[in-house]
Amino acid sequence: MAHSTYTPVTGTITNITPLSPSCCDQLLTLTANEGIVTFTISKDTYVANNLQLRRGMRAAAFYDADLPVPLIFPPRYRAEAVTVLSRNETAVLKYFDENLLAEDGSLKLNPGPATSVTSANGQRFTCNPGGNLLLVYYSVTTRSIPPQTTPHRILVFC
């Protein structure tokens, strides 16, 4: 079964501005290696840990690569999820099968005893997280095919 392809853009938050008088939608500007990228953040955007996003934070914003985007510069995507990252941390938002292999075969998860597994709303998740959309935080991977990692944290979107 094909799932949405969530593409991350990782960078430093350089600006957050309201898009409407009601301030319900905001424009998030990230400075990434690729340049400046903007994201629309709406009431439907998942912000991990309900953190207040601020300038200077290192963050990853995920957009659905299957959706059309306007041909403007800098690019503007609709953020599906935004998370703040610590130094040397990477995050992916992908569907993982029951064996914790990413649907596209790009990453294999090997959770360890220190891996925190919670639902997207912060509740402890005691079942196998496989078979779900997962937001995975990790630092290093093996050089194998597929790369493998022991994640620090897994958020499960049931």
Coordinates of N, CA and C in Angstrom, one line a residue:
M1 N 0.8 -1.2 0.0 CA 0.0 0.0 0.0 C 0.9 1.2 0.0
A2 N 0.7 2.1 -0.9 CA 1.5 3.3 -1.0 C 1.0 4.4 0.0
H3 N 2.0 5.0 0.6 CA 1.7 6.1 1.6 C 2.3 7.4 1.1
S4 N 1.9 8.5 1.7 CA 2.5 9.8 1.3 C 4.0 9.8 1.5
T5 N 4.7 10.5 0.7 CA 6.1 10.7 0.7 C 6.4 12.0 1.4
Y6 N 6.9 11.9 2.7 CA 7.2 13.2 3.4 C 8.6 13.5 3.3
T7 N 8.9 14.7 2.7 CA 10.3 15.1 2.5 C 10.7 16.1 3.5
P8 N 11.8 15.9 4.2 CA 12.2 16.9 5.2 C 13.1 18.0 4.6
V9 N 13.0 19.2 5.2 CA 13.9 20.2 5.0 C 14.4 20.6 6.4
T10 N 15.8 20.5 6.6 CA 16.3 20.8 7.9 C 17.2 22.1 7.8
G11 N 17.0 22.9 8.8 CA 17.7 24.2 8.8 C 17.4 25.0 10.0
T12 N 17.8 26.2 10.0 CA 17.6 27.1 11.2 C 16.4 28.0 10.9
I13 N 15.6 28.2 11.9 CA 14.4 29.0 11.7 C 14.9 30.5 11.7
T14 N 14.6 31.2 10.6 CA 15.0 32.6 10.6 C 13.9 33.6 10.7
N15 N 12.6 33.1 10.5 CA 11.5 34.0 10.7 C 10.2 33.2 10.8
I16 N 9.3 33.8 11.6 CA 7.9 33.3 11.7 C 7.0 34.5 11.7
T17 N 6.1 34.5 10.7 CA 5.2 35.6 10.6 C 3.8 35.1 10.3
P18 N 2.8 35.9 10.8 CA 1.4 35.5 10.6 C 1.0 35.7 9.1
L19 N 0.2 34.8 8.6 CA -0.3 34.9 7.2 C -1.6 35.5 7.1
S20 N -2.3 35.6 8.2 CA -3.7 36.2 8.1 C -3.9 37.0 9.4
P21 N -4.9 37.9 9.4 CA -5.2 38.7 10.5 C -5.5 37.9 11.8
S22 N -6.0 36.7 11.6 CA -6.4 35.9 12.7 C -5.2 35.2 13.4
C23 N -4.1 35.2 12.7 CA -2.8 34.5 13.1 C -2.9 33.0 13.2
C24 N -3.9 32.4 12.7 CA -4.1 30.9 12.7 C -3.1 30.3 11.8
D25 N -2.8 30.9 10.7 CA -1.8 30.4 9.7 C -0.5 31.2 9.8
Q26 N 0.6 30.6 9.8 CA 1.9 31.3 9.9 C 2.8 30.9 8.8
L27 N 3.7 31.7 8.5 CA 4.8 31.4 7.5 C 6.1 31.2 8.3
L28 N 6.7 30.0 8.1 CA 7.9 29.6 8.8 C 9.0 29.7 7.7
T29 N 10.1 30.4 8.0 CA 11.2 30.5 7.1 C 12.4 29.7 7.7
L30 N 12.9 28.8 6.9 CA 14.1 28.0 7.3 C 15.2 28.4 6.3
T31 N 16.4 28.5 6.9 CA 17.6 28.6 6.1 C 18.3 27.3 6.2
A32 N 18.3 26.6 5.0 CA 18.9 25.3 4.9 C 20.1 25.3 4.0
N33 N 20.8 24.2 3.9 CA 21.9 24.1 3.0 C 21.5 24.4 1.6
E34 N 20.3 24.1 1.2 CA 19.7 24.3 -0.1 C 19.4 25.8 -0.4
G35 N 19.3 26.6 0.7 CA 18.9 28.0 0.6 C 17.7 28.2 1.5
I36 N 17.0 29.3 1.2 CA 15.8 29.6 2.0 C 14.6 28.9 1.5
V37 N 13.9 28.3 2.4 CA 12.6 27.6 2.1 C 11.6 28.0 3.1
T38 N 10.4 28.3 2.6 CA 9.3 28.7 3.5 C 8.2 27.6 3.6
F39 N 7.5 27.6 4.7 CA 6.5 26.7 5.0 C 5.3 27.4 5.5
T40 N 4.1 26.9 5.1 CA 2.8 27.4 5.7 C 2.5 26.4 6.9
I41 N 2.3 27.0 8.0 CA 2.0 26.2 9.2 C 0.5 26.6 9.5
S42 N -0.3 25.5 9.5 CA -1.8 25.8 9.8 C -2.2 25.0 11.0
K43 N -3.5 25.1 11.4 CA -4.0 24.3 12.5 C -3.8 22.8 12.4
D44 N -3.6 22.4 11.1 CA -3.5 20.9 10.9 C -2.0 20.5 10.9
T45 N -1.1 21.4 11.0 CA 0.4 21.0 11.1 C 0.7 20.4 12.5
Y46 N 1.3 19.3 12.5 CA 1.8 18.7 13.7 C 3.1 19.3 14.1
V47 N 3.1 19.9 15.3 CA 4.4 20.4 15.9 C 4.7 19.6 17.1
A48 N 5.9 18.8 16.9 CA 6.3 17.8 17.9 C 6.4 18.5 19.3
N49 N 5.9 17.8 20.3 CA 6.0 18.3 21.7 C 5.3 19.6 21.9
N50 N 4.5 20.1 21.0 CA 3.8 21.4 21.1 C 4.8 22.5 21.5
L51 N 6.0 22.4 21.0 CA 7.0 23.5 21.3 C 6.7 24.7 20.6
Q52 N 6.9 25.9 21.2 CA 6.8 27.1 20.6 C 8.0 27.3 19.7
L53 N 7.8 27.5 18.4 CA 9.0 27.6 17.5 C 9.5 29.1 17.6
R54 N 10.8 29.2 17.6 CA 11.4 30.5 17.7 C 12.6 30.6 16.7
R55 N 12.9 31.9 16.4 CA 14.1 32.1 15.6 C 15.3 31.5 16.2
G56 N 16.2 31.0 15.4 CA 17.5 30.4 15.8 C 17.4 28.9 16.1
M57 N 16.2 28.4 16.2 CA 16.1 26.9 16.5 C 16.5 26.1 15.3
R58 N 17.1 25.0 15.5 CA 17.4 24.0 14.4 C 16.1 23.2 14.3
A59 N 15.6 23.1 13.1 CA 14.3 22.4 13.0 C 14.3 21.6 11.7
A60 N 13.4 20.6 11.6 CA 13.1 19.9 10.4 C 11.6 20.1 10.1
A61 N 11.2 20.5 8.9 CA 9.8 20.6 8.5 C 9.6 19.6 7.4
F62 N 8.5 18.9 7.5 CA 8.2 17.8 6.5 C 7.0 18.3 5.7
Y63 N 7.1 18.1 4.4 CA 6.0 18.3 3.5 C 5.7 17.1 2.6
D64 N 4.5 17.0 2.2 CA 4.0 15.9 1.3 C 4.5 16.1 -0.1
A65 N 5.5 15.4 -0.5 CA 6.0 15.6 -1.9 C 5.1 15.2 -3.0
D66 N 4.0 14.5 -2.6 CA 3.0 14.1 -3.6 C 2.0 15.2 -3.9
L67 N 2.0 16.3 -3.1 CA 1.0 17.4 -3.4 C 1.6 18.4 -4.3
P68 N 0.8 19.1 -5.1 CA 1.3 20.2 -5.9 C 1.8 21.4 -5.1
V69 N 2.8 22.1 -5.6 CA 3.3 23.3 -4.9 C 3.3 24.4 -5.9
P70 N 3.2 25.7 -5.5 CA 3.3 26.8 -6.4 C 4.7 27.0 -6.9
L71 N 4.9 27.4 -8.1 CA 6.2 27.7 -8.6 C 6.6 29.1 -8.3
I72 N 7.1 29.3 -7.1 CA 7.5 30.6 -6.6 C 8.9 30.4 -6.0
F73 N 9.6 31.5 -5.8 CA 10.9 31.5 -5.1 C 10.8 32.5 -4.0
P74 N 11.3 32.2 -2.8 CA 11.7 30.9 -2.4 C 10.6 29.9 -2.4
P75 N 10.9 28.6 -2.5 CA 9.8 27.6 -2.5 C 8.9 27.7 -1.2
R76 N 7.6 27.4 -1.4 CA 6.7 27.5 -0.2 C 5.9 26.2 -0.2
Y77 N 6.1 25.4 0.9 CA 5.4 24.2 1.0 C 4.4 24.2 2.2
R78 N 3.4 23.3 2.2 CA 2.5 23.2 3.3 C 3.2 22.2 4.3
A79 N 3.5 22.7 5.5 CA 4.2 21.8 6.5 C 3.1 20.8 7.0
E80 N 3.5 19.5 7.0 CA 2.6 18.5 7.6 C 3.1 18.3 9.0
A81 N 4.4 18.4 9.3 CA 4.9 18.3 10.6 C 6.2 19.1 10.7
V82 N 6.4 19.6 11.9 CA 7.6 20.4 12.2 C 8.2 19.9 13.6
T83 N 9.5 19.7 13.6 CA 10.1 19.3 14.9 C 11.4 20.0 15.1
V84 N 11.7 20.2 16.3 CA 13.0 20.9 16.7 C 14.0 19.8 16.9
L85 N 15.2 20.0 16.4 CA 16.3 19.0 16.5 C 17.4 19.5 17.4
S86 N 18.0 18.5 18.1 CA 19.2 18.9 18.8 C 20.4 18.7 17.9
R87 N 21.6 19.1 18.4 CA 22.8 19.0 17.6 C 23.1 17.6 17.1
N88 N 23.4 17.4 15.9 CA 23.7 16.1 15.3 C 22.6 15.1 15.2
E89 N 21.4 15.6 15.4 CA 20.2 14.7 15.3 C 19.5 14.9 14.0
T90 N 19.0 13.7 13.5 CA 18.3 13.7 12.2 C 16.9 13.1 12.5
A91 N 15.9 13.6 11.8 CA 14.5 13.1 11.9 C 14.0 12.7 10.6
V92 N 13.2 11.6 10.5 CA 12.5 11.1 9.3 C 11.1 10.9 9.7
L93 N 10.2 11.2 8.7 CA 8.8 10.9 8.9 C 8.4 10.0 7.7
K94 N 8.2 8.7 8.1 CA 8.0 7.7 7.1 C 7.1 6.6 7.6
Y95 N 6.5 5.8 6.7 CA 5.8 4.6 7.0 C 6.8 3.5 7.2
F96 N 6.7 2.8 8.3 CA 7.6 1.6 8.6 C 6.7 0.4 8.7
D97 N 7.2 -0.7 8.1 CA 6.4 -1.9 8.1 C 6.5 -2.6 9.5
E98 N 5.9 -3.8 9.6 CA 6.0 -4.6 10.9 C 7.4 -4.9 11.3
N99 N 8.3 -5.0 10.4 CA 9.7 -5.3 10.7 C 10.5 -4.0 10.9
L100 N 9.9 -2.9 10.9 CA 10.5 -1.6 11.1 C 11.5 -1.2 10.0
L101 N 11.1 -1.6 8.8 CA 11.8 -1.2 7.6 C 11.0 -0.1 6.9
A102 N 11.6 1.0 6.6 CA 10.9 2.1 5.9 C 10.3 1.5 4.6
E103 N 9.1 2.0 4.3 CA 8.4 1.6 3.1 C 9.3 1.7 1.8
D104 N 10.1 2.7 1.8 CA 11.0 2.9 0.6 C 12.3 2.2 0.7
G105 N 12.5 1.4 1.8 CA 13.7 0.7 2.0 C 14.9 1.5 2.4
S106 N 14.7 2.8 2.8 CA 15.8 3.7 3.1 C 16.4 3.6 4.5
L107 N 15.7 2.9 5.4 CA 16.1 2.9 6.8 C 15.5 1.7 7.5
K108 N 16.3 1.0 8.4 CA 15.8 -0.1 9.2 C 16.0 0.4 10.7
L109 N 15.0 0.2 11.5 CA 15.1 0.6 12.9 C 15.3 -0.6 13.8
N110 N 16.2 -0.4 14.7 CA 16.5 -1.4 15.7 C 16.4 -0.7 17.1
P111 N 15.2 -0.5 17.6 CA 15.0 0.1 18.9 C 15.7 -0.6 20.0
G112 N 16.3 0.2 20.9 CA 17.0 -0.4 22.0 C 16.2 -0.1 23.3
P113 N 16.8 -0.5 24.5 CA 16.1 -0.3 25.7 C 16.0 1.2 26.1
A114 N 16.8 2.0 25.6 CA 16.8 3.5 25.8 C 15.9 4.2 24.8
T115 N 15.4 3.6 23.8 CA 14.5 4.2 22.8 C 13.2 4.6 23.4
S116 N 12.8 5.8 23.4 CA 11.5 6.3 23.9 C 10.5 6.1 22.8
V117 N 9.4 5.4 23.0 CA 8.4 5.2 22.0 C 7.1 5.7 22.6
T118 N 6.6 6.7 21.9 CA 5.3 7.3 22.4 C 4.4 7.5 21.2
S119 N 3.1 7.7 21.5 CA 2.2 8.1 20.5 C 2.4 9.6 20.2
A120 N 1.8 10.1 19.1 CA 2.0 11.5 18.7 C 1.5 12.4 19.8
N121 N 0.5 12.0 20.6 CA 0.0 12.8 21.7 C 0.8 12.7 23.0
G122 N 1.9 12.0 23.0 CA 2.8 11.9 24.1 C 2.6 10.8 25.1
Q123 N 1.7 9.9 24.8 CA 1.4 8.7 25.6 C 2.4 7.6 25.3
R124 N 2.8 6.9 26.4 CA 3.7 5.7 26.2 C 3.0 4.7 25.2
F125 N 3.8 4.2 24.3 CA 3.3 3.3 23.3 C 4.0 1.9 23.6
T126 N 3.3 0.9 24.0 CA 3.9 -0.4 24.4 C 3.8 -1.5 23.4
C127 N 3.1 -1.2 22.3 CA 3.0 -2.2 21.2 C 4.2 -2.0 20.2
N128 N 4.2 -2.9 19.2 CA 5.2 -2.8 18.1 C 4.8 -1.5 17.3
P129 N 5.7 -0.6 17.2 CA 5.4 0.6 16.4 C 5.3 0.4 14.9
G130 N 5.7 -0.7 14.4 CA 5.7 -1.0 13.0 C 4.3 -1.0 12.5
G131 N 4.2 -0.8 11.2 CA 2.8 -0.8 10.5 C 2.2 0.6 10.7
N132 N 3.0 1.6 11.0 CA 2.4 2.9 11.2 C 3.4 4.0 10.6
L133 N 2.8 5.2 10.5 CA 3.7 6.3 10.2 C 4.4 6.7 11.4
L134 N 5.8 6.8 11.3 CA 6.6 7.1 12.5 C 7.5 8.3 12.2
L135 N 7.6 9.2 13.3 CA 8.6 10.3 13.3 C 9.7 9.7 14.1
V136 N 10.9 9.5 13.5 CA 12.0 8.9 14.1 C 13.2 9.8 14.3
Y137 N 13.7 9.9 15.5 CA 14.9 10.7 15.8 C 16.1 9.8 16.0
Y138 N 17.2 10.1 15.3 CA 18.4 9.3 15.5 C 19.6 10.2 15.1
S139 N 20.8 9.6 15.5 CA 22.1 10.3 15.2 C 22.9 9.7 14.2
V140 N 23.1 8.4 14.3 CA 24.0 7.7 13.4 C 23.4 6.5 12.8
T141 N 23.9 6.1 11.6 CA 23.4 4.8 10.9 C 24.6 4.0 10.5
T142 N 24.3 2.7 10.3 CA 25.3 1.9 9.7 C 25.5 2.2 8.2
R143 N 26.5 1.6 7.6 CA 26.8 1.8 6.2 C 26.2 0.7 5.4
S144 N 25.4 -0.1 6.0 CA 24.8 -1.3 5.3 C 23.7 -0.8 4.4
I145 N 23.2 -1.8 3.7 CA 22.0 -1.5 2.8 C 20.9 -2.4 3.3
P146 N 19.8 -1.9 3.8 CA 19.6 -0.5 4.1 C 20.3 -0.1 5.3
P147 N 20.5 1.2 5.5 CA 21.2 1.7 6.7 C 20.3 1.3 7.9
Q148 N 21.0 1.1 9.0 CA 20.2 0.7 10.2 C 20.6 1.7 11.3
T149 N 19.7 1.9 12.2 CA 19.9 2.8 13.3 C 19.2 2.4 14.6
T150 N 19.7 2.8 15.7 CA 19.0 2.6 17.0 C 18.5 4.0 17.3
P151 N 17.2 4.3 17.1 CA 16.7 5.6 17.3 C 16.7 6.0 18.8
H152 N 16.8 7.4 19.1 CA 16.6 7.9 20.4 C 15.2 7.9 20.8
R153 N 14.3 8.3 19.8 CA 12.9 8.5 20.1 C 12.1 8.1 18.8
I154 N 10.9 7.6 19.1 CA 10.0 7.3 18.0 C 8.6 7.8 18.4
L155 N 8.0 8.6 17.5 CA 6.6 9.0 17.7 C 5.8 8.3 16.7
V156 N 4.7 7.7 17.2 CA 3.8 6.8 16.4 C 2.6 7.6 16.1
F157 N 2.3 7.7 14.8 CA 1.0 8.2 14.3 C 0.1 7.1 14.0
C158 N -0.8 6.7 14.9 CA -1.6 5.5 14.7 C -2.6 5.8 13.6

